[in-house]
Amino acid sequence: MRKLLFAVATLLLLSGCYKDDIKDLRNDISALKDRMAQYENLLEVLNKRLYIVDYETNNKGYIINMSDGSKLNVRNTSSFIEIGENGNWYIDGEDTGTPAQGEAGESGKAPEISIGENGNWIINGEDTGTSATGQSGKDASEITAITMANGNMTFTFADGRTITINASAPQIQLPQPSEGFAVDKMQWFRLQPQIVNAEEATYSWSVNGNEVSQAADLLYVFADAGDYQLKFTAKNGVGENSEIFTVTVNEQNYANKITQVFDYFPAPGQYTNKMPAASVEDTDETIREKAEAALTNNRMISLGGYGGYVVMGFDHTIINKEGNDFVVLGNALPTWAEPGIVMVSYDANGNGKPDDEWYEIQGSEHLKETTIHNYQITYYKPETEPENPSEPNYIRWIDNQGVTGYVSKNSFHRQTYYPTWKGDSITFKGTFLKSNVTDFSGQGTNWANPAYDYGYTDNWGNNDERGQIDISWAVDNNGESVTLEGIDFIKVYTANRDQGGWLGEVSTEISGFRDLNLE
């Protein structure tokens, strides 16, 4: 406030000598005291970093309720203080009758202005009764203007600083198509409304009265055809606005199978280069096409030893309903499981590619002490194929646990086990599960690999409920549970690094897929 009074005093000094007497000057200053107090209140708000809870309108402007319970009266004008076209000072849009540049006095003598021993402003030797240090002993910075534009209130200080706060509820811009909103069932419905005054706003989307999202943009999938009422609400400390509209969800028929393979990369194994068949002429793309041709026609492929994987897609979104949602088909036997870890992802960016975040299905082994997360293994291409059809030291590997070993050759499969289209070494990363491989005979003749309890593929028989997957089991990279409306992509990789004698290495096989929600 000191600066504001000093500014007023300086204007008087520059004006020469007022014709009015000191009494009139004191009255002018007194008339400003209430408004000066308001400026100090505004500064108090800024210093405390308070925020607007809500506001009310009246015929003169706004009554703003702050977070500490205080209230501010803001006139609905371009500024609190300005110079009018007639050259007078205007305060809150009202002409004060005081020229911004005073008329020269008869003597041309400027008034004498000083600060008295009591701390008040002294003009021409008389105490104005107004403290030069501001109310409550505060140093009142000078606010030269307060403006309202596009829902924002801007405070401008004498030194050029500005502070802007939101003083209006969010405004929603959501143009609707001429024929209304429509989407096929089991396909993502996406909306990106434009929000004015979005700072510190919160959002809510509801479908038929049930909240489904608190994000600014909507990504939602409808399980069934029909008409649905959607409501979008945007809210901040000032108020809220809503948009209500209808979405028509169309009926659609889908193939309950794998419809696309995005990537196929098997690890060394006895069925690698056989399911599907591969040669040195193959490339990443041609082998992907072969894997896609097999899986889209329900024929089996092998992922090889630990880490080998395939990434698959579908013609619809697999919805996360109550209970189990899908099963990836394999060829597990009652005593010989070859479990594969399942990863899921949804098309968050809408480009139809599996390039968004992946989530691991947390199966029964995920939290066990024997499970190794962030495991890594590297396989090295052998310089030559061994003469011994049962060579135990065939393809060397080393992992990030300081362990090394070999993938053994199996006399039942004579082709090279190393993927022919790859370089001299290949590396896989993921979660490692300790296998259950056991020789019950003790003589290498009766090998078994019992299944895990749940959460993996090629682990139980295809018609066994324990082989089904619930999308709600998904966790992020930190092991935290995530809520997914649905998924569009599935990745499966071999979970074990082990061998069962004459049965060969543990290698996950895949032969198809079923969306349990379509059955």
Short mmCIF file of C-alpha atoms in Angstrom, two decimals, residues 156-358:
data_model
loop_
_atom_site.label_atom_id
_atom_site.label_comp_id
_atom_site.label_asym_id
_atom_site.label_seq_id
_atom_site.Cartn_x
_atom_site.Cartn_y
_atom_site.Cartn_z
CA THR A 156 -0.64 -6.31 -13.03
CA PHE A 157 1.93 -4.71 -10.71
CA ALA A 158 3.74 -1.41 -11.11
CA ASP A 159 7.03 -3.15 -11.91
CA GLY A 160 5.44 -5.01 -14.84
CA ARG A 161 4.92 -8.35 -13.11
CA THR A 162 1.67 -10.15 -13.82
CA ILE A 163 -0.06 -13.02 -12.04
CA THR A 164 -3.00 -14.80 -13.69
CA ILE A 165 -5.53 -16.99 -11.93
CA ASN A 166 -8.49 -18.86 -13.31
CA ALA A 167 -11.76 -17.12 -12.50
CA SER A 168 -14.17 -19.08 -14.68
CA ALA A 169 -15.52 -22.61 -14.93
CA PRO A 170 -14.14 -24.85 -17.72
CA GLN A 171 -15.85 -24.44 -21.07
CA ILE A 172 -16.40 -27.64 -23.10
CA GLN A 173 -16.18 -27.70 -26.89
CA LEU A 174 -17.41 -31.04 -28.22
CA PRO A 175 -18.70 -30.81 -31.80
CA GLN A 176 -21.04 -33.66 -32.67
CA PRO A 177 -21.13 -35.35 -36.10
CA SER A 178 -24.17 -34.50 -38.20
CA GLU A 179 -25.45 -38.07 -37.86
CA GLY A 180 -24.50 -38.37 -34.20
CA PHE A 181 -21.86 -40.46 -32.49
CA ALA A 182 -21.64 -44.13 -33.52
CA VAL A 183 -19.23 -47.03 -33.10
CA ASP A 184 -19.23 -50.82 -33.53
CA LYS A 185 -19.38 -52.91 -30.39
CA MET A 186 -16.03 -54.25 -29.12
CA GLN A 187 -14.17 -51.38 -30.80
CA TRP A 188 -12.63 -48.41 -29.00
CA PHE A 189 -14.73 -45.25 -28.86
CA ARG A 190 -12.47 -42.19 -28.66
CA LEU A 191 -13.35 -38.57 -27.87
CA GLN A 192 -11.03 -35.60 -27.31
CA PRO A 193 -13.06 -32.57 -26.20
CA GLN A 194 -11.44 -29.14 -26.25
CA ILE A 195 -11.44 -27.42 -22.86
CA VAL A 196 -11.15 -23.68 -22.26
CA ASN A 197 -10.01 -22.76 -18.72
CA ALA A 198 -8.58 -26.25 -18.27
CA GLU A 199 -6.02 -25.32 -15.62
CA GLU A 200 -6.49 -27.41 -12.45
CA ALA A 201 -9.69 -28.86 -13.89
CA THR A 202 -10.94 -32.35 -13.06
CA TYR A 203 -13.08 -34.51 -15.33
CA SER A 204 -15.68 -37.25 -15.22
CA TRP A 205 -17.18 -39.45 -17.94
CA SER A 206 -20.28 -41.53 -17.24
CA VAL A 207 -22.16 -44.08 -19.34
CA ASN A 208 -25.82 -44.46 -18.47
CA GLY A 209 -25.13 -42.84 -15.12
CA ASN A 210 -22.09 -44.94 -14.18
CA GLU A 211 -18.70 -43.22 -14.05
CA VAL A 212 -16.21 -44.91 -16.36
CA SER A 213 -13.28 -42.49 -16.54
CA GLN A 214 -11.74 -39.43 -14.92
CA ALA A 215 -9.44 -38.56 -17.84
CA ALA A 216 -9.84 -35.53 -20.08
CA ASP A 217 -10.10 -37.74 -23.17
CA LEU A 218 -12.43 -40.73 -23.40
CA LEU A 219 -11.27 -44.19 -24.46
CA TYR A 220 -14.07 -46.67 -23.91
CA VAL A 221 -15.29 -49.93 -25.41
CA PHE A 222 -18.92 -51.09 -25.49
CA ALA A 223 -19.57 -54.80 -25.07
CA ASP A 224 -23.08 -54.80 -26.55
CA ALA A 225 -25.02 -52.99 -29.26
CA GLY A 226 -27.57 -50.32 -28.33
CA ASP A 227 -27.95 -46.64 -27.52
CA TYR A 228 -25.97 -45.24 -24.58
CA GLN A 229 -26.18 -41.87 -22.85
CA LEU A 230 -22.79 -40.33 -22.14
CA LYS A 231 -22.13 -37.37 -19.87
CA PHE A 232 -18.88 -35.42 -19.70
CA THR A 233 -18.26 -33.02 -16.81
CA ALA A 234 -15.36 -30.60 -16.44
CA LYS A 235 -14.93 -28.91 -13.06
CA ASN A 236 -12.52 -26.52 -11.38
CA GLY A 237 -12.54 -24.39 -8.22
CA VAL A 238 -14.92 -21.90 -9.81
CA GLY A 239 -17.63 -24.17 -11.18
CA GLU A 240 -18.43 -26.92 -13.66
CA ASN A 241 -20.00 -27.54 -17.05
CA SER A 242 -21.35 -30.71 -18.64
CA GLU A 243 -22.19 -32.13 -22.06
CA ILE A 244 -24.72 -34.95 -22.49
CA PHE A 245 -25.05 -36.90 -25.73
CA THR A 246 -26.02 -40.30 -27.15
CA VAL A 247 -23.75 -42.91 -28.72
CA THR A 248 -25.20 -45.56 -31.00
CA VAL A 249 -23.31 -48.86 -30.74
CA ASN A 250 -23.76 -51.08 -33.78
CA GLU A 251 -23.93 -54.87 -33.84
CA GLN A 252 -20.93 -56.64 -35.39
CA ASN A 253 -19.72 -60.19 -35.90
CA TYR A 254 -16.10 -61.13 -35.21
CA ALA A 255 -13.79 -64.08 -35.86
CA ASN A 256 -12.94 -65.77 -32.60
CA LYS A 257 -9.31 -66.40 -33.49
CA ILE A 258 -5.93 -64.80 -34.13
CA THR A 259 -6.21 -62.56 -37.19
CA GLN A 260 -2.73 -61.03 -37.32
CA VAL A 261 0.85 -61.72 -36.24
CA PHE A 262 2.95 -58.61 -35.68
CA ASP A 263 6.21 -60.27 -34.67
CA TYR A 264 7.62 -63.79 -34.36
CA PHE A 265 11.04 -64.52 -32.89
CA PRO A 266 11.68 -68.06 -31.59
CA ALA A 267 14.62 -68.96 -29.35
CA PRO A 268 16.78 -72.00 -30.18
CA GLY A 269 14.83 -75.22 -29.81
CA GLN A 270 14.10 -78.59 -31.36
CA TYR A 271 11.05 -77.26 -33.26
CA THR A 272 12.64 -73.98 -34.36
CA ASN A 273 12.90 -73.82 -38.17
CA LYS A 274 10.27 -76.60 -38.37
CA MET A 275 7.07 -74.98 -36.94
CA PRO A 276 6.96 -73.02 -39.17
CA ALA A 277 9.58 -74.22 -41.62
CA ALA A 278 12.42 -71.74 -42.19
CA SER A 279 15.63 -71.47 -44.19
CA VAL A 280 18.64 -69.17 -44.48
CA GLU A 281 16.75 -67.21 -47.17
CA ASP A 282 14.10 -66.16 -44.70
CA THR A 283 13.95 -62.70 -43.12
CA ASP A 284 12.15 -61.27 -40.12
CA GLU A 285 9.25 -60.36 -42.41
CA THR A 286 8.96 -63.66 -44.30
CA ILE A 287 9.08 -65.67 -41.08
CA ARG A 288 6.42 -63.37 -39.59
CA GLU A 289 4.22 -64.09 -42.61
CA LYS A 290 4.71 -67.83 -42.15
CA ALA A 291 3.78 -67.62 -38.47
CA GLU A 292 0.73 -65.53 -39.36
CA ALA A 293 -0.38 -68.01 -42.01
CA ALA A 294 -0.14 -70.82 -39.45
CA LEU A 295 -1.89 -69.14 -36.52
CA THR A 296 -4.70 -67.55 -38.52
CA ASN A 297 -5.50 -71.07 -39.73
CA ASN A 298 -5.19 -72.69 -36.28
CA ARG A 299 -1.91 -74.44 -37.07
CA MET A 300 0.79 -74.73 -34.41
CA ILE A 301 4.01 -72.75 -34.08
CA SER A 302 6.86 -73.21 -31.58
CA LEU A 303 8.51 -70.42 -29.60
CA GLY A 304 11.67 -72.42 -28.84
CA GLY A 305 13.47 -72.21 -25.50
CA TYR A 306 13.38 -69.43 -22.90
CA GLY A 307 12.45 -66.00 -24.30
CA GLY A 308 11.18 -66.99 -27.74
CA TYR A 309 8.00 -65.02 -28.45
CA VAL A 310 5.11 -64.15 -30.75
CA VAL A 311 2.94 -60.98 -30.81
CA MET A 312 -0.65 -61.47 -31.99
CA GLY A 313 -3.66 -59.29 -32.86
CA PHE A 314 -7.39 -59.72 -33.39
CA ASP A 315 -10.28 -58.16 -35.32
CA HIS A 316 -11.85 -56.75 -32.14
CA THR A 317 -11.02 -55.59 -28.63
CA ILE A 318 -11.07 -58.33 -25.99
CA ILE A 319 -13.18 -56.79 -23.23
CA ASN A 320 -12.29 -57.18 -19.58
CA LYS A 321 -15.51 -58.60 -18.21
CA GLU A 322 -16.17 -60.30 -14.89
CA GLY A 323 -14.17 -63.54 -14.64
CA ASN A 324 -11.84 -65.11 -17.17
CA ASP A 325 -11.62 -63.47 -20.60
CA PHE A 326 -9.52 -65.55 -23.02
CA VAL A 327 -7.34 -68.60 -23.56
CA VAL A 328 -4.28 -68.98 -25.79
CA LEU A 329 -4.32 -72.51 -27.12
CA GLY A 330 -1.31 -74.83 -26.87
CA ASN A 331 -0.57 -78.55 -26.68
CA ALA A 332 0.03 -79.12 -22.96
CA LEU A 333 -0.12 -82.74 -21.78
CA PRO A 334 -1.22 -83.91 -18.33
CA THR A 335 2.39 -84.50 -17.26
CA TRP A 336 4.26 -82.15 -19.57
CA ALA A 337 3.48 -78.43 -19.45
CA GLU A 338 5.51 -75.91 -21.43
CA PRO A 339 4.30 -72.68 -19.86
CA GLY A 340 4.43 -69.36 -21.65
CA ILE A 341 4.18 -65.98 -19.92
CA VAL A 342 1.35 -63.82 -21.27
CA MET A 343 1.68 -60.07 -21.88
CA VAL A 344 -1.24 -57.84 -22.90
CA SER A 345 -1.57 -54.36 -24.37
CA TYR A 346 -4.30 -52.10 -25.73
CA ASP A 347 -4.19 -49.68 -28.65
CA ALA A 348 -3.89 -46.50 -26.58
CA ASN A 349 -2.59 -44.32 -29.41
CA GLY A 350 -5.08 -45.67 -31.95
CA ASN A 351 -2.55 -46.55 -34.66
CA GLY A 352 -3.39 -50.26 -34.78
CA LYS A 353 0.14 -51.33 -33.79
CA PRO A 354 1.42 -52.99 -30.60
CA ASP A 355 3.69 -50.07 -29.70
CA ASP A 356 1.99 -49.02 -26.46
CA GLU A 357 2.77 -50.15 -22.92
CA TRP A 358 2.79 -53.86 -22.19
#
